[in-house]
PDB file of C-alpha atoms and ligand atoms in Angstrom:
ATOM      1  CA  MET A 230       0.000   0.000   0.000  1.00  0.00           C
ATOM      2  CA  LYS A 231       1.073   3.582  -0.599  1.00  0.00           C
ATOM      3  CA  VAL A 232      -0.395   6.769   0.873  1.00  0.00           C
ATOM      4  CA  THR A 233       0.046  10.202  -0.734  1.00  0.00           C
ATOM      5  CA  VAL A 234      -0.857  13.344   1.184  1.00  0.00           C
ATOM      6  CA  LEU A 235      -3.072  15.803  -0.740  1.00  0.00           C
ATOM      7  CA  GLY A 236      -3.933  18.070   2.191  1.00  0.00           C
ATOM      8  CA  ASN A 237      -2.812  18.175   5.812  1.00  0.00           C
ATOM      9  CA  SER A 238      -4.139  21.410   7.351  1.00  0.00           C
ATOM     10  CA  SER A 239      -6.724  21.661  10.079  1.00  0.00           C
ATOM     11  CA  THR A 240      -9.314  24.430   9.765  1.00  0.00           C
ATOM     12  CA  THR A 241      -6.543  27.041  10.044  1.00  0.00           C
ATOM     13  CA  VAL A 242      -5.228  26.368   6.556  1.00  0.00           C
ATOM     14  CA  THR A 243      -1.700  27.513   5.674  1.00  0.00           C
ATOM     15  CA  PRO A 244      -1.204  29.778   2.621  1.00  0.00           C
ATOM     16  CA  GLY A 245      -0.955  27.465  -0.398  1.00  0.00           C
ATOM     17  CA  GLY A 246      -1.965  24.545   1.768  1.00  0.00           C
ATOM     18  CA  ALA A 247      -4.993  22.253   1.708  1.00  0.00           C
ATOM     19  CA  CYS A 248      -7.191  20.452   4.199  1.00  0.00           C
ATOM     20  CA  SER A 249      -7.414  16.728   4.884  1.00  0.00           C
ATOM     21  CA  SER A 250      -7.255  14.408   1.878  1.00  0.00           C
ATOM     22  CA  TYR A 251      -5.133  11.363   1.117  1.00  0.00           C
ATOM     23  CA  LEU A 252      -4.745   8.987  -1.797  1.00  0.00           C
ATOM     24  CA  LEU A 253      -4.386   5.341  -0.842  1.00  0.00           C
ATOM     25  CA  GLU A 254      -3.077   3.082  -3.608  1.00  0.00           C
ATOM     26  CA  SER A 255      -2.880  -0.675  -3.694  1.00  0.00           C
ATOM     27  CA  ASP A 256      -2.387  -2.989  -6.695  1.00  0.00           C
ATOM     28  CA  GLY A 257      -3.053  -0.075  -9.054  1.00  0.00           C
ATOM     29  CA  LYS A 258      -6.375   0.813  -7.387  1.00  0.00           C
ATOM     30  CA  LYS A 259      -6.874   4.352  -6.113  1.00  0.00           C
ATOM     31  CA  ILE A 260      -8.922   5.252  -3.074  1.00  0.00           C
ATOM     32  CA  LEU A 261      -9.494   8.863  -2.074  1.00  0.00           C
ATOM     33  CA  LEU A 262      -9.780   9.328   1.696  1.00  0.00           C
ATOM     34  CA  ASP A 263     -11.600  12.602   2.464  1.00  0.00           C
ATOM     35  CA  ALA A 264     -11.573  15.624   0.141  1.00  0.00           C
ATOM     36  CA  GLY A 265     -10.836  18.767   2.141  1.00  0.00           C
ATOM     37  CA  ASN A 266     -10.688  22.263   0.670  1.00  0.00           C
ATOM     38  CA  GLY A 267      -7.759  22.800  -1.701  1.00  0.00           C
ATOM     39  CA  SER A 268      -6.954  19.091  -2.016  1.00  0.00           C
ATOM     40  CA  LEU A 269      -8.376  18.672  -5.523  1.00  0.00           C
ATOM     41  CA  PHE A 270      -5.593  20.880  -6.948  1.00  0.00           C
ATOM     42  CA  ASN A 271      -3.055  18.463  -5.511  1.00  0.00           C
ATOM     43  CA  LEU A 272      -4.958  15.364  -6.596  1.00  0.00           C
ATOM     44  CA  LYS A 273      -5.053  16.627 -10.181  1.00  0.00           C
ATOM     45  CA  LYS A 274      -1.287  17.093 -10.142  1.00  0.00           C
ATOM     46  CA  ILE A 275      -0.960  13.302  -9.974  1.00  0.00           C
ATOM     47  CA  LEU A 276      -4.060  11.888 -11.671  1.00  0.00           C
ATOM     48  CA  SER A 277      -7.348  12.684 -13.379  1.00  0.00           C
ATOM     49  CA  LEU A 278     -10.621  12.310 -11.511  1.00  0.00           C
ATOM     50  CA  GLU A 279     -11.779   9.332 -13.566  1.00  0.00           C
ATOM     51  CA  GLU A 280      -8.811   7.390 -12.228  1.00  0.00           C
ATOM     52  CA  VAL A 281     -10.248   7.473  -8.699  1.00  0.00           C
ATOM     53  CA  ASP A 282     -11.818   4.052  -8.048  1.00  0.00           C
ATOM     54  CA  ILE A 283     -13.458   4.674  -4.656  1.00  0.00           C
ATOM     55  CA  ILE A 284     -13.981   7.569  -2.259  1.00  0.00           C
ATOM     56  CA  VAL A 285     -14.216   7.211   1.513  1.00  0.00           C
ATOM     57  CA  LEU A 286     -15.391   9.994   3.826  1.00  0.00           C
ATOM     58  CA  THR A 287     -14.595   9.791   7.529  1.00  0.00           C
ATOM     59  CA  HIS A 288     -17.103  12.512   8.493  1.00  0.00           C
ATOM     60  CA  HIS A 289     -18.856  15.529   7.049  1.00  0.00           C
ATOM     61  CA  HIS A 290     -16.999  18.572   8.368  1.00  0.00           C
ATOM     62  CA  PHE A 291     -16.197  20.930   5.496  1.00  0.00           C
ATOM     63  CA  ASP A 292     -12.428  20.659   5.956  1.00  0.00           C
ATOM     64  CA  HIS A 293     -12.904  16.991   4.907  1.00  0.00           C
ATOM     65  CA  ILE A 294     -15.568  17.203   2.191  1.00  0.00           C
ATOM     66  CA  SER A 295     -15.481  20.680   0.538  1.00  0.00           C
ATOM     67  CA  ASP A 296     -13.689  19.611  -2.621  1.00  0.00           C
ATOM     68  CA  LEU A 297     -16.036  16.683  -3.148  1.00  0.00           C
ATOM     69  CA  PHE A 298     -18.568  19.235  -4.416  1.00  0.00           C
ATOM     70  CA  LEU A 299     -16.052  20.433  -7.030  1.00  0.00           C
ATOM     71  CA  PHE A 300     -15.193  16.831  -7.856  1.00  0.00           C
ATOM     72  CA  ARG A 301     -18.911  16.319  -8.417  1.00  0.00           C
ATOM     73  CA  TYR A 302     -19.239  19.458 -10.611  1.00  0.00           C
ATOM     74  CA  GLU A 303     -16.477  18.283 -12.912  1.00  0.00           C
ATOM     75  CA  ARG A 304     -18.008  14.823 -13.345  1.00  0.00           C
ATOM     76  CA  GLU A 305     -21.456  16.329 -13.857  1.00  0.00           C
ATOM     77  CA  ALA A 306     -20.189  18.757 -16.533  1.00  0.00           C
ATOM     78  CA  LEU A 307     -18.603  15.882 -18.456  1.00  0.00           C
ATOM     79  CA  LYS A 308     -21.859  13.923 -18.202  1.00  0.00           C
ATOM     80  CA  TYR A 309     -23.831  16.859 -19.638  1.00  0.00           C
ATOM     81  CA  MET A 310     -21.326  17.033 -22.497  1.00  0.00           C
ATOM     82  CA  GLY A 311     -22.217  13.467 -23.370  1.00  0.00           C
ATOM     83  CA  GLN A 312     -19.309  11.594 -21.820  1.00  0.00           C
ATOM     84  CA  GLU A 313     -20.218   8.306 -20.207  1.00  0.00           C
ATOM     85  CA  ILE A 314     -19.623   8.757 -16.470  1.00  0.00           C
ATOM     86  CA  LYS A 315     -19.570   5.704 -14.248  1.00  0.00           C
ATOM     87  CA  PRO A 316     -20.760   6.393 -10.685  1.00  0.00           C
ATOM     88  CA  ILE A 317     -17.913   6.210  -8.180  1.00  0.00           C
ATOM     89  CA  PRO A 318     -18.539   4.133  -5.041  1.00  0.00           C
ATOM     90  CA  LEU A 319     -18.610   6.472  -2.045  1.00  0.00           C
ATOM     91  CA  TYR A 320     -18.420   5.100   1.507  1.00  0.00           C
ATOM     92  CA  THR A 321     -19.721   7.624   4.000  1.00  0.00           C
ATOM     93  CA  PRO A 322     -21.425   8.069   7.355  1.00  0.00           C
ATOM     94  CA  LYS A 323     -25.149   8.640   6.914  1.00  0.00           C
ATOM     95  CA  MET A 324     -25.870  12.088   5.531  1.00  0.00           C
ATOM     96  CA  GLU A 325     -28.033  15.006   6.530  1.00  0.00           C
ATOM     97  CA  PRO A 326     -30.805  15.564   3.939  1.00  0.00           C
ATOM     98  CA  TRP A 327     -29.183  18.627   2.318  1.00  0.00           C
ATOM     99  CA  LEU A 328     -25.929  16.745   1.761  1.00  0.00           C
ATOM    100  CA  LEU A 329     -27.669  13.620   0.513  1.00  0.00           C
ATOM    101  CA  GLU A 330     -29.629  15.718  -1.967  1.00  0.00           C
ATOM    102  CA  LYS A 331     -26.425  17.282  -3.329  1.00  0.00           C
ATOM    103  CA  LEU A 332     -24.473  14.055  -3.635  1.00  0.00           C
ATOM    104  CA  GLU A 333     -27.073  11.623  -4.911  1.00  0.00           C
ATOM    105  CA  LYS A 334     -28.216  13.925  -7.720  1.00  0.00           C
ATOM    106  CA  ASN A 335     -27.502  12.622 -11.245  1.00  0.00           C
ATOM    107  CA  HIS A 336     -26.084   9.365  -9.894  1.00  0.00           C
ATOM    108  CA  LEU A 337     -22.460  10.451  -9.986  1.00  0.00           C
ATOM    109  CA  PHE A 338     -21.735   8.475  -6.834  1.00  0.00           C
ATOM    110  CA  GLU A 339     -22.848   5.041  -5.689  1.00  0.00           C
ATOM    111  CA  LEU A 340     -23.508   5.636  -1.995  1.00  0.00           C
ATOM    112  CA  TYR A 341     -22.662   3.089   0.710  1.00  0.00           C
ATOM    113  CA  PHE A 342     -23.569   4.162   4.224  1.00  0.00           C
ATOM    114  CA  VAL A 343     -21.639   3.297   7.360  1.00  0.00           C
ATOM    115  CA  GLU A 344     -23.793   3.524  10.476  1.00  0.00           C
ATOM    116  CA  SER A 345     -21.711   1.705  13.088  1.00  0.00           C
ATOM    117  CA  GLU A 346     -18.437  -0.166  13.356  1.00  0.00           C
ATOM    118  CA  LYS A 347     -18.035  -2.109  10.155  1.00  0.00           C
ATOM    119  CA  THR A 348     -15.438  -3.984   8.109  1.00  0.00           C
ATOM    120  CA  VAL A 349     -15.654  -4.245   4.337  1.00  0.00           C
ATOM    121  CA  GLU A 350     -13.441  -5.823   1.693  1.00  0.00           C
ATOM    122  CA  ILE A 351     -12.231  -3.306  -0.896  1.00  0.00           C
ATOM    123  CA  PHE A 352      -9.860  -4.489  -3.654  1.00  0.00           C
ATOM    124  CA  GLY A 353      -8.381  -7.183  -1.425  1.00  0.00           C
ATOM    125  CA  MET A 354      -7.950  -4.811   1.501  1.00  0.00           C
ATOM    126  CA  LYS A 355      -9.779  -5.281   4.791  1.00  0.00           C
ATOM    127  CA  VAL A 356     -11.126  -1.806   5.586  1.00  0.00           C
ATOM    128  CA  SER A 357     -12.546  -1.237   9.065  1.00  0.00           C
ATOM    129  CA  PHE A 358     -14.572   1.824  10.002  1.00  0.00           C
ATOM    130  CA  ILE A 359     -14.136   2.409  13.732  1.00  0.00           C
ATOM    131  CA  PRO A 360     -16.195   5.092  15.530  1.00  0.00           C
ATOM    132  CA  VAL A 361     -14.122   7.774  17.247  1.00  0.00           C
ATOM    133  CA  GLU A 362     -14.834  10.718  19.530  1.00  0.00           C
ATOM    134  CA  HIS A 363     -15.626  13.869  17.544  1.00  0.00           C
ATOM    135  CA  LEU A 364     -18.261  16.587  17.294  1.00  0.00           C
ATOM    136  CA  ILE A 365     -20.272  14.608  14.732  1.00  0.00           C
ATOM    137  CA  GLU A 366     -20.415  10.953  13.657  1.00  0.00           C
ATOM    138  CA  THR A 367     -16.858  10.088  12.608  1.00  0.00           C
ATOM    139  CA  TYR A 368     -14.958   6.912  11.725  1.00  0.00           C
ATOM    140  CA  ALA A 369     -11.234   6.198  11.864  1.00  0.00           C
ATOM    141  CA  LEU A 370     -10.077   3.880   9.088  1.00  0.00           C
ATOM    142  CA  ARG A 371      -7.967   0.784   9.605  1.00  0.00           C
ATOM    143  CA  VAL A 372      -6.771  -0.834   6.384  1.00  0.00           C
ATOM    144  CA  GLU A 373      -5.115  -4.253   6.401  1.00  0.00           C
ATOM    145  CA  LYS A 374      -3.393  -5.981   3.494  1.00  0.00           C
ATOM    146  CA  ASP A 375      -0.699  -8.683   3.288  1.00  0.00           C
ATOM    147  CA  GLY A 376       0.071  -8.420   6.998  1.00  0.00           C
ATOM    148  CA  LYS A 377       0.521  -4.627   6.863  1.00  0.00           C
ATOM    149  CA  VAL A 378      -1.725  -2.127   8.631  1.00  0.00           C
ATOM    150  CA  PHE A 379      -2.439   1.490   7.716  1.00  0.00           C
ATOM    151  CA  THR A 380      -4.586   3.577  10.080  1.00  0.00           C
ATOM    152  CA  TYR A 381      -6.034   7.045   9.478  1.00  0.00           C
ATOM    153  CA  SER A 382      -7.377   8.674  12.621  1.00  0.00           C
ATOM    154  CA  ALA A 383      -9.829  11.029  10.885  1.00  0.00           C
ATOM    155  CA  ASP A 384     -10.662  13.752  13.454  1.00  0.00           C
ATOM    156  CA  THR A 385     -10.792  12.469  17.005  1.00  0.00           C
ATOM    157  CA  GLY A 386     -10.174  13.131  20.644  1.00  0.00           C
ATOM    158  CA  MET A 387      -8.489  10.578  22.894  1.00  0.00           C
ATOM    159  CA  CYS A 388     -10.802   7.535  23.000  1.00  0.00           C
ATOM    160  CA  GLU A 389     -10.933   3.728  22.977  1.00  0.00           C
ATOM    161  CA  GLY A 390     -11.822   3.700  19.286  1.00  0.00           C
ATOM    162  CA  ILE A 391      -8.629   5.351  18.126  1.00  0.00           C
ATOM    163  CA  LEU A 392      -6.468   3.118  20.335  1.00  0.00           C
ATOM    164  CA  LYS A 393      -8.137   0.081  18.759  1.00  0.00           C
ATOM    165  CA  ALA A 394      -7.910   1.437  15.198  1.00  0.00           C
ATOM    166  CA  ALA A 395      -4.178   2.116  15.575  1.00  0.00           C
ATOM    167  CA  GLU A 396      -3.227  -1.243  17.140  1.00  0.00           C
ATOM    168  CA  ASP A 397       0.093  -2.488  15.696  1.00  0.00           C
ATOM    169  CA  ALA A 398      -0.244  -0.164  12.682  1.00  0.00           C
ATOM    170  CA  ASP A 399       2.793   0.031  10.410  1.00  0.00           C
ATOM    171  CA  LEU A 400       1.793   3.568   9.434  1.00  0.00           C
ATOM    172  CA  PHE A 401      -0.487   5.657  11.638  1.00  0.00           C
ATOM    173  CA  LEU A 402      -1.659   8.860   9.976  1.00  0.00           C
ATOM    174  CA  CYS A 403      -2.925  10.768  12.972  1.00  0.00           C
ATOM    175  CA  GLU A 404      -4.449  14.167  13.480  1.00  0.00           C
ATOM    176  CA  ALA A 405      -2.610  16.598  15.771  1.00  0.00           C
ATOM    177  CA  THR A 406      -4.563  19.814  15.730  1.00  0.00           C
ATOM    178  CA  TYR A 407      -2.885  21.845  18.451  1.00  0.00           C
ATOM    179  CA  VAL A 408       0.039  21.967  20.887  1.00  0.00           C
ATOM    180  CA  SER A 409      -0.396  20.769  24.445  1.00  0.00           C
ATOM    181  CA  LYS A 410       0.917  23.935  26.093  1.00  0.00           C
ATOM    182  CA  GLU A 411      -2.316  25.710  25.252  1.00  0.00           C
ATOM    183  CA  PRO A 412      -4.407  26.184  28.376  1.00  0.00           C
ATOM    184  CA  TYR A 413      -7.318  24.162  27.103  1.00  0.00           C
ATOM    185  CA  ARG A 414      -7.902  20.575  26.208  1.00  0.00           C
ATOM    186  CA  MET A 415     -10.326  19.618  23.485  1.00  0.00           C
ATOM    187  CA  LYS A 416     -12.190  16.369  23.724  1.00  0.00           C
ATOM    188  CA  HIS A 417     -12.731  16.190  19.975  1.00  0.00           C
ATOM    189  CA  HIS A 418      -9.167  16.778  18.701  1.00  0.00           C
ATOM    190  CA  LEU A 419      -5.682  15.632  19.684  1.00  0.00           C
ATOM    191  CA  HIS A 420      -2.533  17.556  20.509  1.00  0.00           C
ATOM    192  CA  GLY A 421       0.934  16.299  19.601  1.00  0.00           C
ATOM    193  CA  LYS A 422       1.566  14.609  22.921  1.00  0.00           C
ATOM    194  CA  GLU A 423      -1.690  12.645  22.755  1.00  0.00           C
ATOM    195  CA  ALA A 424      -0.908  11.479  19.201  1.00  0.00           C
ATOM    196  CA  GLY A 425       2.435  10.202  20.551  1.00  0.00           C
ATOM    197  CA  GLU A 426       0.692   8.495  23.472  1.00  0.00           C
ATOM    198  CA  ILE A 427      -1.733   6.665  21.178  1.00  0.00           C
ATOM    199  CA  ALA A 428       1.147   5.551  18.927  1.00  0.00           C
ATOM    200  CA  LYS A 429       3.073   4.239  21.931  1.00  0.00           C
ATOM    201  CA  THR A 430       0.129   2.507  23.625  1.00  0.00           C
ATOM    202  CA  SER A 431      -1.044   0.902  20.378  1.00  0.00           C
ATOM    203  CA  ARG A 432       2.510  -0.200  19.384  1.00  0.00           C
ATOM    204  CA  VAL A 433       2.522   1.777  16.144  1.00  0.00           C
ATOM    205  CA  LYS A 434       5.673   1.668  13.990  1.00  0.00           C
ATOM    206  CA  LYS A 435       5.599   5.023  12.202  1.00  0.00           C
ATOM    207  CA  LEU A 436       3.487   7.988  13.331  1.00  0.00           C
ATOM    208  CA  LEU A 437       2.704  10.545  10.627  1.00  0.00           C
ATOM    209  CA  LEU A 438       1.074  13.741  11.875  1.00  0.00           C
ATOM    210  CA  THR A 439      -1.614  15.582   9.922  1.00  0.00           C
ATOM    211  CA  HIS A 440      -4.573  17.991  10.385  1.00  0.00           C
ATOM    212  CA  LEU A 441      -1.951  20.480  11.497  1.00  0.00           C
ATOM    213  CA  PRO A 442      -2.260  23.988  12.914  1.00  0.00           C
ATOM    214  CA  GLU A 443      -0.927  26.943  10.939  1.00  0.00           C
ATOM    215  CA  LYS A 444       1.786  27.672  13.501  1.00  0.00           C
ATOM    216  CA  GLU A 445       3.987  25.822  16.016  1.00  0.00           C
ATOM    217  CA  VAL A 446       4.154  22.600  14.003  1.00  0.00           C
ATOM    218  CA  ASP A 447       7.766  22.150  15.169  1.00  0.00           C
ATOM    219  CA  ILE A 448       6.609  22.242  18.818  1.00  0.00           C
ATOM    220  CA  LEU A 449       3.837  19.783  18.077  1.00  0.00           C
ATOM    221  CA  LEU A 450       6.356  17.430  16.430  1.00  0.00           C
ATOM    222  CA  SER A 451       8.746  17.548  19.361  1.00  0.00           C
ATOM    223  CA  GLU A 452       5.876  16.851  21.783  1.00  0.00           C
ATOM    224  CA  ALA A 453       4.926  13.722  19.859  1.00  0.00           C
ATOM    225  CA  LYS A 454       8.530  12.601  19.290  1.00  0.00           C
ATOM    226  CA  GLU A 455       9.259  12.792  23.009  1.00  0.00           C
ATOM    227  CA  ILE A 456       6.758   9.955  23.459  1.00  0.00           C
ATOM    228  CA  HIS A 457       7.110   8.109  20.131  1.00  0.00           C
ATOM    229  CA  GLU A 458      10.497   8.511  18.432  1.00  0.00           C
ATOM    230  CA  ASP A 459       9.535   7.403  14.906  1.00  0.00           C
ATOM    231  CA  THR A 460       7.303  10.409  14.166  1.00  0.00           C
ATOM    232  CA  GLU A 461       7.182  12.735  11.154  1.00  0.00           C
ATOM    233  CA  ILE A 462       5.131  15.682   9.957  1.00  0.00           C
ATOM    234  CA  SER A 463       3.206  14.773   6.802  1.00  0.00           C
ATOM    235  CA  GLU A 464       4.126  16.664   3.632  1.00  0.00           C
ATOM    236  CA  ILE A 465       1.799  17.511   0.762  1.00  0.00           C
ATOM    237  CA  LEU A 466       2.397  15.369  -2.355  1.00  0.00           C
ATOM    238  CA  LYS A 467       4.836  13.133  -0.495  1.00  0.00           C
ATOM    239  CA  SER A 468       4.094   9.388  -0.610  1.00  0.00           C
ATOM    240  CA  TYR A 469       4.576   6.950   2.245  1.00  0.00           C
ATOM    241  CA  GLU A 470       4.907   3.197   1.768  1.00  0.00           C
ATOM    242  CA  VAL A 471       3.075   0.905   4.162  1.00  0.00           C
TER     243      VAL A 471
HETATM  244 ZN1  LIG B 657     -13.955  17.277  12.006  1.00  0.00          ZN
HETATM  245 ZN1  LIG B 658     -11.015  18.299  10.435  1.00  0.00          ZN
END
């Protein structure tokens, strides 16, 4: 498996940056995980939209789905121009009516709803959706193939679900939204130290931090590294082998 970062900002996006989106590739198949604002520009630097085989959404906050609407526009325009457009399978938590109406229109996506913990087989990969602690219904993703494990935290606070999702992961792509020195503690996001703690407790090999703040990323990295040595900051358009 290979994971390429298309966006790694939290809601405080950096100039020229993009919000959460990742391309997971395995045996030539391409799975888009989330589609945050700005990420489509990066996706199109490496492939065209018709090359995306499946899309998976972890939750419906705009910093994870905004560019899906643009993705949809492009496919819809091509359909109107007479091109044959095959609906793309889209795995997603159940949708609010307004979102469902937007995404089911013109059958550009084949919708598969996740409503609780669930494991599905996708292109020979075992993909588990594991509920995590966030402001709205959210699933971490655990992907297993040929004895290797890739976990994407989605957005989460410290919880049992994320510890389970990350267990023995070879690559753990984990959100780290703020630094721990701040005088508050959010239940629905992690700081660098907590990301390190999860990686250590769940015996993760490599910890890759994402969903980053605009500033103090170096502090956040050192907080995580203090607990889990093999930790890196994710970089846009960089690929990571699992
Ligand atoms: Zn969120
Ligand atoms: Zn987010």
